[in-house]
Amino acid sequence: MTTTRRDLAPRYDAAAVEPAIYDRWLEADAFRPADEPPPGAEPFVIIQPPPNVTGALHLGHALTAFVEDILIRHHRMRGDDTLWLPGVDHASIAAQFVLDRILAEEGESRASLGRDRYLERMWQFMDATRDVIGVQHRRLGASLDWSRLRFTMDEGSARAVRVAFKRLWDAGLAYRGEALVNWCPRCRTTISDLENIKHEETGTLWSVRYHLARPDGTPDPDAWITVATTRPETIFGDTAVAVHPDDDRYRGLVGREAIIPFVDRRVPIIADEHVERDFGTGAVKITPAHDFDDYEVGQRHGLPMVTVLDEDARLTDAATGFAGLDRHEARPRIVDALRAAGDLEDERPHQMVIGRCDRCGTVVEPRLSVQWFVRVGPLAERALASVREGRTRILPAHFEKVYAHWMENIHDWAVGRQLWWGHRIPAWYCPDGHITVTDAQAGPDACATCGRPAAELAQETDIFDTWFSSGLWPFSTLGWPDETPDLARFYPTQVMETAYEILFFWVARMMMLGLFLTDREPFHTVYLHGIVRDPTGSKMSKTRGNVVDPLEMIDEVGADALRVALVSGNAPGVDQRLTPSKVTGGRNFTNKVWNAARFVIGARPDPLVEGPAEAGLAERWIRSRLADATARATRALETLDVAGYAATVHEFAWSDYCDWFLEMVKVDLRRTDASEADRARAWLVAAEVLGDLLRLLHPLMPFVSEAIWEPLGEAAPTATRGEPLLIRAAWPQPGERDPDTERDMAALTDLVRSVRDQRTAAGVPAGAWLPLHVVPAGPAEGDRIAAGARYLEPLARVRPLHLAAGPVARPPTASSTSLGTFWLGADPAAADAAAARAAAHRSGLRAQAERLRALLGNAAFSERAPADVVARERARLADLEAQLAALGDDAS
RNA sequence: GGGCGAUUGGCUCAGUCGGUUAGAGCGCACGGUUCACAUCCGUGAGGUCACUGGUUCGAAUCCAGUAUCGCCCACCA
């Protein structure tokens, strides 16, 4: 019988193996679900959070892809109707930011090109960059169904956006209105609250005299009210001065008028609870068009709103003498002018919170404008109920509180953006001011209100916030609004896995829109992962220069190693530090698995003569351990405990399979007294368990496991059960545990470890063979030692083994395990340390026995603790006492 | 200002339903050319589980408070 035996390299060479394996998966079309769902199969669907089209792969993408790929591969192997759908997000503001920079280098700009040419240019840019992120995901080993790749700017998404907005409009949940919004003067667009990032900064608090108006309306040079402000450049927009109604200092001034500097406008002095008496001077200027608080005060008091800053945050003509100046230039000049006029009373540094644009860092300006909003109240209520009532759960669970808190305090969503790259809002205006919203691609035929023909209507120029189309992602990708087969088959999805950072941006919006538009929760579980930080715990950022490029890491150690590093020991929702030692650990593990397989495949007896053979201790033990590992790994994956899964397979592979089992297999393969059938059996067990181990490992290290699979199958067809590709192989069913065998093995390995400890203590050369004397604790123990002797001898490197029957004089180096008392026939000169170790061992036993006696002697314990707990402790004490007695210790 | 979370060996992190010897990897010490792997093997040291109080026969685990750190949200100009 001849077999093709592959020569595997002594080291796992990721760079050589991984791309070839990925190509094999692609050739086999292994990522795509079957055309028809397998009968009785449960769907398991993850829609990939679409990475930004402009972004390069970072560790966050890698973590996302790894966690999702692990879940997907597991379910695919279980035979579920599994779909993992990839996508790319058009990222309007981010994409414009990038393109604008490129254009600037070419001496062009948004303005110089105009909307149509700009968008043309954007599409060219898209064509050039759109595939990059996908190609990068392939290097991670992501088993995404590329045949279903979607883009948030494709026609499917565009249609979904139009239909979604039309439904919101028809339901009265979309409206247009004037309001104060966050405006980024550099991006020249509205941004949402979430994109307005608050920073603690030191500014200046100025106290400025506003002179009171005399009856004739002129300023009284001798009477004034002093207001505190951090924004003197908005003085021109002041339409009131406010004080607290209970503030005695100003009681007499309420109802009088103050004169705004420079513009000499008379404004009322009003009383409003919003004013903090203890802050500043207790009097505040009210600028309704440039401050969210003041806006509300203005509403309450019916104050006029004067806009003094334009789209570029330059002072408008309302700013007499300062018009045209940028807000930052204007500020010091205005302060100077006030000082010159003698109206600047005070100037002091002030800690304050400043909002800056998430994208460009520019100070955000509250700006009065007419905008499109989504009324989120009713949407949020449903989205909140879904989580409260458990129809969608969030992992880790404490984020449910965060989610609820946000949903309860949610503000209407300003969905319009004054940008060009994105989905244009499908609203048309007629000259009479009517609004027509349609989901027809070609636009409306006529004004819905007055019937004016389409030619007289003008479409809204604003586009949607990127997150509007993202909010439709779980169903727009499956064909919604059409009732497509994919939508019926795969929606709602199972797991939404993403970074906790975008819980509000994205997850909340998908919940709200999904429930409104499809009447179903778009996913059953939200799995949030944390941020990958640098080894010191800092967030990775380009400016800090501490960014780790996953692709470089993969070049170095391989994708599987990076995957192990990122998912091991990482709980959901918790930030992690990626250290070099974690990456090295991942690499070492891939290499360990590779080499274990190399050994097994290379150790195949030739010829392999199968025949009747008995299941030995090693075989029974490893099968039992495998059953345990399979059950635990499966359970961990079912509960989305990815780190627990990784830890389980790591421990089983390294400790059980490699450290103990393979060492025992070596013994069995080299036995001279064994039959060929016995050797064949020992090897086949090793190969078959390796097969199941590879199945368990596959989601964690898909490349290595797949690379080994084929050569293993060639050497041992029963190990792979004829399944050609591991990615499509069946997930193992947990077998039966064998507690007796596990106990026997635990006792044996305990003895091996104790002997090794004695050897180390005695300074015995590692290679030396020593006689071992054992006095078994009883006849049963003696039988167990005899049964395990063939492993005990080589693993502990002891020979010969003396099993004493009766009482024998014990040397001071004697130590004990549950199997009995033992000592080594070592050179007496080297035995001092061993004797000390043995003495320490005895005193440890004594201390434990002491503790247990105290516990069991406590009536409260024996009476109140559960019977099984008491019995267990009793048994432990009995065992300890037996060991002590066998060592000649009478302390009991 | 409100909310959420964390605190476990030198480091990074696990720790199930409360059960009496708290685990892992890295690091450290010692020993190793045992024919899969030195990206390895073996052995060992190292923790009063942040602190205080409570519940309990029993607390890293449950409760209350304190301290420190971190994050999120928020309209004191």
Short mmCIF file of C-alpha atoms in Angstrom, two decimals, chain A residues 428-821:
data_model
loop_
_atom_site.label_atom_id
_atom_site.label_comp_id
_atom_site.label_asym_id
_atom_site.label_seq_id
_atom_site.Cartn_x
_atom_site.Cartn_y
_atom_site.Cartn_z
CA TRP A 428 -39.13 68.57 -5.07
CA TYR A 429 -40.23 72.14 -4.54
CA CYS A 430 -42.72 73.98 -6.63
CA PRO A 431 -42.70 77.75 -7.00
CA ASP A 432 -45.71 77.95 -4.71
CA GLY A 433 -43.73 76.34 -1.93
CA HIS A 434 -45.34 72.90 -2.05
CA ILE A 435 -43.18 69.92 -1.35
CA THR A 436 -43.46 66.69 -3.30
CA VAL A 437 -41.64 63.59 -2.09
CA THR A 438 -41.47 60.58 -4.38
CA ASP A 439 -39.67 57.28 -4.55
CA ALA A 440 -39.76 57.25 -8.35
CA GLN A 441 -36.28 57.22 -9.79
CA ALA A 442 -37.23 59.82 -12.40
CA GLY A 443 -38.81 62.12 -9.89
CA PRO A 444 -42.43 63.27 -9.67
CA ASP A 445 -44.62 63.91 -12.70
CA ALA A 446 -46.14 66.97 -11.14
CA CYS A 447 -46.49 68.85 -7.91
CA ALA A 448 -48.48 66.63 -5.57
CA THR A 449 -50.35 69.61 -4.20
CA CYS A 450 -51.09 71.94 -7.09
CA GLY A 451 -50.32 69.80 -10.10
CA ARG A 452 -47.71 72.06 -11.63
CA PRO A 453 -45.71 70.06 -14.18
CA ALA A 454 -42.42 68.47 -13.26
CA ALA A 455 -40.50 70.94 -15.37
CA GLU A 456 -41.38 73.70 -12.95
CA LEU A 457 -40.24 71.77 -9.92
CA ALA A 458 -36.75 71.87 -8.45
CA GLN A 459 -35.21 69.00 -6.57
CA GLU A 460 -33.71 69.50 -3.13
CA THR A 461 -29.96 69.90 -3.47
CA ASP A 462 -29.14 68.43 -0.08
CA ILE A 463 -28.11 64.83 0.21
CA PHE A 464 -28.69 62.37 3.04
CA ASP A 465 -26.43 61.78 6.00
CA THR A 466 -24.40 58.68 5.13
CA TRP A 467 -25.92 56.88 8.09
CA PHE A 468 -29.33 57.11 6.52
CA SER A 469 -28.42 54.61 3.82
CA SER A 470 -26.38 52.62 6.34
CA GLY A 471 -29.45 52.43 8.51
CA LEU A 472 -31.18 50.41 5.80
CA TRP A 473 -28.22 48.11 5.34
CA PRO A 474 -29.49 44.83 6.87
CA PHE A 475 -32.41 44.72 4.45
CA SER A 476 -31.44 46.93 1.51
CA THR A 477 -28.59 44.48 0.89
CA LEU A 478 -31.08 41.63 0.64
CA GLY A 479 -33.24 43.35 -1.95
CA TRP A 480 -35.68 45.41 0.11
CA PRO A 481 -38.05 47.05 -0.78
CA ASP A 482 -38.68 44.18 -3.16
CA GLU A 483 -39.80 40.88 -1.69
CA THR A 484 -36.79 39.09 -3.11
CA PRO A 485 -35.96 35.45 -2.39
CA ASP A 486 -32.90 36.60 -0.44
CA LEU A 487 -34.99 38.86 1.73
CA ALA A 488 -37.44 36.08 2.48
CA ARG A 489 -34.67 33.60 3.12
CA PHE A 490 -32.13 35.66 5.07
CA TYR A 491 -34.04 38.43 6.80
CA PRO A 492 -34.11 39.15 9.66
CA THR A 493 -30.45 38.48 10.24
CA GLN A 494 -28.94 36.89 13.31
CA VAL A 495 -25.91 38.79 14.51
CA MET A 496 -24.85 42.37 14.01
CA GLU A 497 -21.25 42.57 15.04
CA THR A 498 -19.64 45.99 15.20
CA ALA A 499 -17.65 48.41 17.30
CA TYR A 500 -19.38 49.86 20.35
CA GLU A 501 -18.30 53.27 19.10
CA ILE A 502 -21.00 53.20 16.45
CA LEU A 503 -23.83 51.92 18.64
CA PHE A 504 -25.70 55.22 18.25
CA PHE A 505 -24.52 56.18 14.78
CA TRP A 506 -25.44 52.93 13.21
CA VAL A 507 -26.98 50.22 15.34
CA ALA A 508 -29.61 52.54 16.77
CA ARG A 509 -30.54 53.80 13.32
CA MET A 510 -30.78 50.30 11.89
CA MET A 511 -33.07 49.34 14.73
CA MET A 512 -35.30 52.37 14.26
CA LEU A 513 -35.50 52.22 10.47
CA GLY A 514 -35.61 48.44 10.36
CA LEU A 515 -38.57 48.24 12.70
CA PHE A 516 -40.41 51.03 10.93
CA LEU A 517 -39.84 49.74 7.43
CA THR A 518 -39.91 45.98 7.84
CA ASP A 519 -41.82 45.56 11.08
CA ARG A 520 -39.12 43.23 12.32
CA GLU A 521 -35.96 43.60 14.32
CA PRO A 522 -33.19 43.58 11.72
CA PHE A 523 -31.04 41.26 13.89
CA HIS A 524 -31.47 39.22 17.03
CA THR A 525 -28.16 39.95 18.63
CA VAL A 526 -25.90 42.93 18.60
CA TYR A 527 -22.35 41.90 19.40
CA LEU A 528 -20.20 44.89 20.23
CA HIS A 529 -16.45 44.66 20.25
CA GLY A 530 -14.02 47.07 21.83
CA ILE A 531 -11.25 49.20 20.50
CA VAL A 532 -7.85 47.75 19.62
CA ARG A 533 -5.30 49.93 21.34
CA ASP A 534 -1.53 50.10 21.29
CA PRO A 535 0.51 48.31 23.97
CA THR A 536 0.33 51.30 26.32
CA GLY A 537 -3.44 51.54 26.03
CA SER A 538 -3.50 54.59 23.78
CA LYS A 539 -5.88 54.74 20.89
CA MET A 540 -4.10 54.20 17.62
CA SER A 541 -4.03 57.30 15.46
CA LYS A 542 -2.15 58.59 12.50
CA THR A 543 -1.10 61.70 14.33
CA ARG A 544 0.30 59.67 17.22
CA GLY A 545 2.06 57.46 14.72
CA ASN A 546 1.24 54.32 16.69
CA VAL A 547 -0.95 52.69 14.08
CA VAL A 548 -0.33 49.03 13.43
CA ASP A 549 -1.10 47.99 9.87
CA PRO A 550 -2.77 44.59 9.89
CA LEU A 551 -1.40 43.84 6.45
CA GLU A 552 2.16 44.33 7.58
CA MET A 553 1.44 42.10 10.51
CA ILE A 554 0.07 39.45 8.17
CA ASP A 555 3.19 39.70 6.03
CA GLU A 556 5.16 38.98 9.12
CA VAL A 557 3.25 36.26 10.94
CA GLY A 558 0.23 35.37 8.84
CA ALA A 559 -3.45 36.10 9.11
CA ASP A 560 -4.19 33.17 11.37
CA ALA A 561 -1.63 34.33 13.91
CA LEU A 562 -3.14 37.80 13.91
CA ARG A 563 -6.59 36.30 14.30
CA VAL A 564 -5.54 34.28 17.33
CA ALA A 565 -3.87 37.35 18.81
CA LEU A 566 -6.93 39.55 18.38
CA VAL A 567 -9.65 37.22 19.53
CA SER A 568 -7.93 35.42 22.38
CA GLY A 569 -8.76 36.74 25.81
CA ASN A 570 -10.90 39.52 24.43
CA ALA A 571 -14.33 39.94 25.97
CA PRO A 572 -17.04 41.73 23.99
CA GLY A 573 -17.28 45.45 24.56
CA VAL A 574 -13.89 45.62 26.23
CA ASP A 575 -10.95 47.49 24.74
CA GLN A 576 -7.79 45.48 24.30
CA ARG A 577 -4.13 46.24 23.93
CA LEU A 578 -2.40 44.55 21.08
CA THR A 579 1.10 43.67 22.24
CA PRO A 580 3.90 42.07 20.28
CA SER A 581 3.82 39.12 22.64
CA LYS A 582 0.20 38.40 21.78
CA VAL A 583 1.08 38.37 18.10
CA THR A 584 4.05 36.14 18.74
CA GLY A 585 1.83 33.88 20.79
CA GLY A 586 -0.56 33.59 17.86
CA ARG A 587 2.24 32.78 15.52
CA ASN A 588 3.63 30.17 17.86
CA PHE A 589 0.26 28.51 18.09
CA THR A 590 -0.13 28.29 14.32
CA ASN A 591 3.31 26.79 14.13
CA LYS A 592 2.53 24.35 16.92
CA VAL A 593 -0.53 23.04 15.11
CA TRP A 594 1.38 22.84 11.87
CA ASN A 595 4.12 20.80 13.46
CA ALA A 596 1.80 18.49 15.33
CA ALA A 597 0.20 17.69 11.99
CA ARG A 598 3.57 17.33 10.37
CA PHE A 599 4.50 14.79 13.00
CA VAL A 600 1.28 12.80 12.71
CA ILE A 601 1.34 12.69 8.94
CA GLY A 602 5.00 11.80 8.92
CA ALA A 603 4.61 9.07 11.54
CA ARG A 604 2.24 6.98 9.49
CA PRO A 605 3.28 3.33 9.76
CA ASP A 606 4.14 2.00 6.34
CA PRO A 607 2.49 -0.27 5.58
CA LEU A 608 -0.51 0.49 7.67
CA VAL A 609 -1.83 -2.89 8.68
CA GLU A 610 -5.20 -2.60 10.28
CA GLY A 611 -6.53 -5.38 12.43
CA PRO A 612 -8.23 -6.07 15.71
CA ALA A 613 -6.78 -3.93 18.45
CA GLU A 614 -7.96 -2.78 21.79
CA ALA A 615 -8.64 0.83 22.70
CA GLY A 616 -5.81 1.72 25.01
CA LEU A 617 -5.62 4.25 27.81
CA ALA A 618 -4.26 7.04 25.58
CA GLU A 619 -6.96 6.52 23.01
CA ARG A 620 -9.80 6.41 25.49
CA TRP A 621 -8.43 9.45 27.25
CA ILE A 622 -7.93 11.69 24.22
CA ARG A 623 -11.35 10.80 22.88
CA SER A 624 -12.87 11.80 26.17
CA ARG A 625 -10.93 15.04 26.22
CA LEU A 626 -11.97 15.66 22.63
CA ALA A 627 -15.59 15.14 23.59
CA ASP A 628 -15.20 17.70 26.34
CA ALA A 629 -13.39 20.19 24.11
CA THR A 630 -15.95 19.76 21.36
CA ALA A 631 -18.85 20.32 23.71
CA ARG A 632 -17.26 23.35 25.29
CA ALA A 633 -16.06 24.92 22.05
CA THR A 634 -19.48 24.43 20.50
CA ARG A 635 -21.22 25.88 23.48
CA ALA A 636 -18.86 28.85 23.56
CA LEU A 637 -19.52 29.61 19.90
CA GLU A 638 -23.25 29.22 20.36
CA THR A 639 -23.15 31.82 23.12
CA LEU A 640 -20.86 34.09 21.06
CA ASP A 641 -18.04 33.60 23.55
CA VAL A 642 -15.32 33.78 20.95
CA ALA A 643 -12.51 34.15 23.46
CA GLY A 644 -13.78 31.16 25.43
CA TYR A 645 -13.87 29.13 22.24
CA ALA A 646 -10.31 30.13 21.40
CA ALA A 647 -9.10 29.27 24.88
CA THR A 648 -10.80 25.88 24.77
CA VAL A 649 -9.30 24.78 21.49
CA HIS A 650 -5.93 26.22 22.41
CA GLU A 651 -5.79 24.26 25.61
CA PHE A 652 -7.01 21.07 24.04
CA ALA A 653 -4.62 21.32 21.11
CA TRP A 654 -1.55 22.28 23.03
CA SER A 655 -1.88 20.68 26.42
CA ASP A 656 -4.03 17.61 25.88
CA TYR A 657 -3.24 16.67 22.33
CA CYS A 658 0.39 17.73 21.91
CA ASP A 659 1.89 17.65 25.36
CA TRP A 660 0.33 14.46 26.61
CA PHE A 661 -1.41 12.51 23.93
CA LEU A 662 1.16 12.75 21.16
CA GLU A 663 3.90 11.87 23.62
CA MET A 664 1.94 8.77 24.50
CA VAL A 665 1.36 7.98 20.85
CA LYS A 666 5.09 8.11 20.31
CA VAL A 667 5.43 5.47 23.00
CA ASP A 668 2.83 3.30 21.34
CA LEU A 669 4.33 3.70 17.90
CA ARG A 670 7.79 2.74 19.11
CA ARG A 671 6.84 -0.18 21.25
CA THR A 672 8.67 -3.25 20.16
CA ASP A 673 6.21 -5.56 21.84
CA ALA A 674 3.20 -4.22 19.98
CA SER A 675 1.59 -5.77 16.96
CA GLU A 676 1.38 -3.95 13.65
CA ALA A 677 -2.34 -3.66 14.23
CA ASP A 678 -1.75 -1.98 17.58
CA ARG A 679 0.61 0.52 15.99
CA ALA A 680 -1.79 1.15 13.14
CA ARG A 681 -4.55 1.74 15.58
CA ALA A 682 -2.48 4.14 17.70
CA TRP A 683 -1.60 6.13 14.63
CA LEU A 684 -5.11 6.16 13.23
CA VAL A 685 -6.46 7.48 16.49
CA ALA A 686 -3.90 10.25 16.41
CA ALA A 687 -4.88 11.09 12.84
CA GLU A 688 -8.60 10.94 13.48
CA VAL A 689 -8.48 13.07 16.58
CA LEU A 690 -6.30 15.48 14.66
CA GLY A 691 -9.02 15.59 12.04
CA ASP A 692 -11.59 16.61 14.59
CA LEU A 693 -9.14 19.02 16.17
CA LEU A 694 -8.71 20.70 12.79
CA ARG A 695 -12.45 20.99 12.47
CA LEU A 696 -12.59 22.68 15.86
CA LEU A 697 -9.67 24.90 15.01
CA HIS A 698 -10.85 25.91 11.60
CA PRO A 699 -12.82 29.05 12.55
CA LEU A 700 -9.89 30.21 14.66
CA MET A 701 -7.12 29.44 12.20
CA PRO A 702 -8.74 28.76 8.86
CA PHE A 703 -5.60 28.85 6.75
CA VAL A 704 -3.39 26.53 8.78
CA SER A 705 -6.14 24.05 9.41
CA GLU A 706 -7.17 23.95 5.77
CA ALA A 707 -3.56 23.63 4.65
CA ILE A 708 -3.14 20.52 6.79
CA TRP A 709 -6.49 19.02 5.93
CA GLU A 710 -5.67 17.67 2.51
CA PRO A 711 -2.38 15.99 3.39
CA LEU A 712 -4.02 14.53 6.44
CA GLY A 713 -6.83 13.14 4.31
CA GLU A 714 -4.33 11.60 1.94
CA ALA A 715 -2.55 9.89 4.80
CA ALA A 716 -5.71 8.92 6.67
CA PRO A 717 -8.98 9.12 4.73
CA THR A 718 -10.91 8.23 7.87
CA ALA A 719 -9.56 11.36 9.54
CA THR A 720 -11.20 13.66 7.01
CA ARG A 721 -14.05 11.31 6.19
CA GLY A 722 -13.48 12.00 2.55
CA GLU A 723 -14.47 15.63 2.87
CA PRO A 724 -12.27 17.47 0.38
CA LEU A 725 -12.28 20.92 1.94
CA LEU A 726 -12.26 21.68 5.63
CA ILE A 727 -14.19 24.90 5.14
CA ARG A 728 -17.17 22.79 4.06
CA ALA A 729 -16.50 19.85 6.38
CA ALA A 730 -18.93 18.98 9.15
CA TRP A 731 -18.55 20.44 12.61
CA PRO A 732 -17.84 17.57 15.03
CA GLN A 733 -20.47 16.15 17.29
CA PRO A 734 -19.28 15.81 20.86
CA GLY A 735 -18.71 12.15 21.78
CA GLU A 736 -19.11 10.49 25.14
CA ARG A 737 -17.01 11.52 28.08
CA ASP A 738 -15.21 8.73 29.91
CA PRO A 739 -14.81 9.94 33.50
CA ASP A 740 -13.05 6.78 34.73
CA THR A 741 -10.37 7.05 32.10
CA GLU A 742 -9.96 10.78 32.70
CA ARG A 743 -9.52 10.12 36.39
CA ASP A 744 -6.98 7.38 35.73
CA MET A 745 -5.05 9.65 33.40
CA ALA A 746 -5.18 12.55 35.81
CA ALA A 747 -3.71 10.33 38.49
CA LEU A 748 -1.04 9.12 36.13
CA THR A 749 -0.05 12.54 34.87
CA ASP A 750 -0.02 13.76 38.44
CA LEU A 751 2.50 11.04 39.25
CA VAL A 752 4.56 11.88 36.18
CA ARG A 753 4.64 15.54 37.18
CA SER A 754 5.59 14.72 40.74
CA VAL A 755 8.41 12.49 39.59
CA ARG A 756 9.65 15.18 37.24
CA ASP A 757 9.54 17.65 40.10
CA GLN A 758 11.63 15.31 42.20
CA ARG A 759 14.10 14.89 39.38
CA THR A 760 14.42 18.64 38.96
CA ALA A 761 14.83 19.12 42.68
CA ALA A 762 17.50 16.46 42.84
CA GLY A 763 19.29 18.00 39.90
CA VAL A 764 19.12 14.78 37.90
CA PRO A 765 20.28 15.22 34.29
CA ALA A 766 17.26 15.37 32.03
CA GLY A 767 18.34 12.44 29.94
CA ALA A 768 19.17 10.10 32.82
CA TRP A 769 17.06 7.05 33.54
CA LEU A 770 16.39 6.48 37.23
CA PRO A 771 14.78 3.66 39.15
CA LEU A 772 11.38 4.57 40.57
CA HIS A 773 9.95 2.99 43.69
CA VAL A 774 6.23 3.19 44.22
CA VAL A 775 4.15 1.94 47.09
CA PRO A 776 0.62 2.00 45.72
CA ALA A 777 -2.10 3.40 47.92
CA GLY A 778 -4.06 0.19 47.39
CA PRO A 779 -4.54 -2.73 45.06
CA ALA A 780 -6.61 -0.69 42.63
CA GLU A 781 -3.95 1.97 42.48
CA GLY A 782 -1.34 -0.69 41.92
CA ASP A 783 -3.31 -1.95 38.95
CA ARG A 784 -3.58 1.52 37.54
CA ILE A 785 0.13 2.09 37.81
CA ALA A 786 0.82 -1.20 36.14
CA ALA A 787 -1.62 -0.35 33.38
CA GLY A 788 0.00 3.02 32.79
CA ALA A 789 3.54 1.84 33.27
CA ARG A 790 4.41 1.87 29.61
CA TYR A 791 3.65 5.59 29.51
CA LEU A 792 4.90 6.37 32.97
CA GLU A 793 8.39 5.08 32.28
CA PRO A 794 9.29 7.12 29.22
CA LEU A 795 7.35 10.22 30.22
CA ALA A 796 8.96 10.39 33.64
CA ARG A 797 12.14 8.81 32.32
CA VAL A 798 12.22 6.16 35.03
CA ARG A 799 13.54 2.62 34.68
CA PRO A 800 13.14 0.19 36.20
CA LEU A 801 9.87 0.63 37.98
CA HIS A 802 9.66 -1.07 41.37
CA LEU A 803 6.14 -1.64 42.57
CA ALA A 804 6.38 -2.51 46.24
CA ALA A 805 3.57 -4.44 47.80
CA GLY A 806 3.99 -4.13 51.53
CA PRO A 807 5.43 -1.64 53.96
CA VAL A 808 8.92 -0.60 52.97
CA ALA A 809 11.33 1.82 54.60
CA ARG A 810 10.90 5.19 52.91
CA PRO A 811 13.77 7.56 52.26
CA PRO A 812 13.42 11.22 53.18
CA THR A 813 12.84 12.03 49.49
CA ALA A 814 9.59 10.09 49.47
CA SER A 815 6.63 12.03 48.19
CA SER A 816 3.06 11.11 47.40
CA THR A 817 0.22 11.36 44.96
CA SER A 818 -3.23 9.86 45.02
CA LEU A 819 -1.77 6.71 43.42
CA GLY A 820 0.67 6.12 46.20
CA THR A 821 4.01 6.97 47.70
#
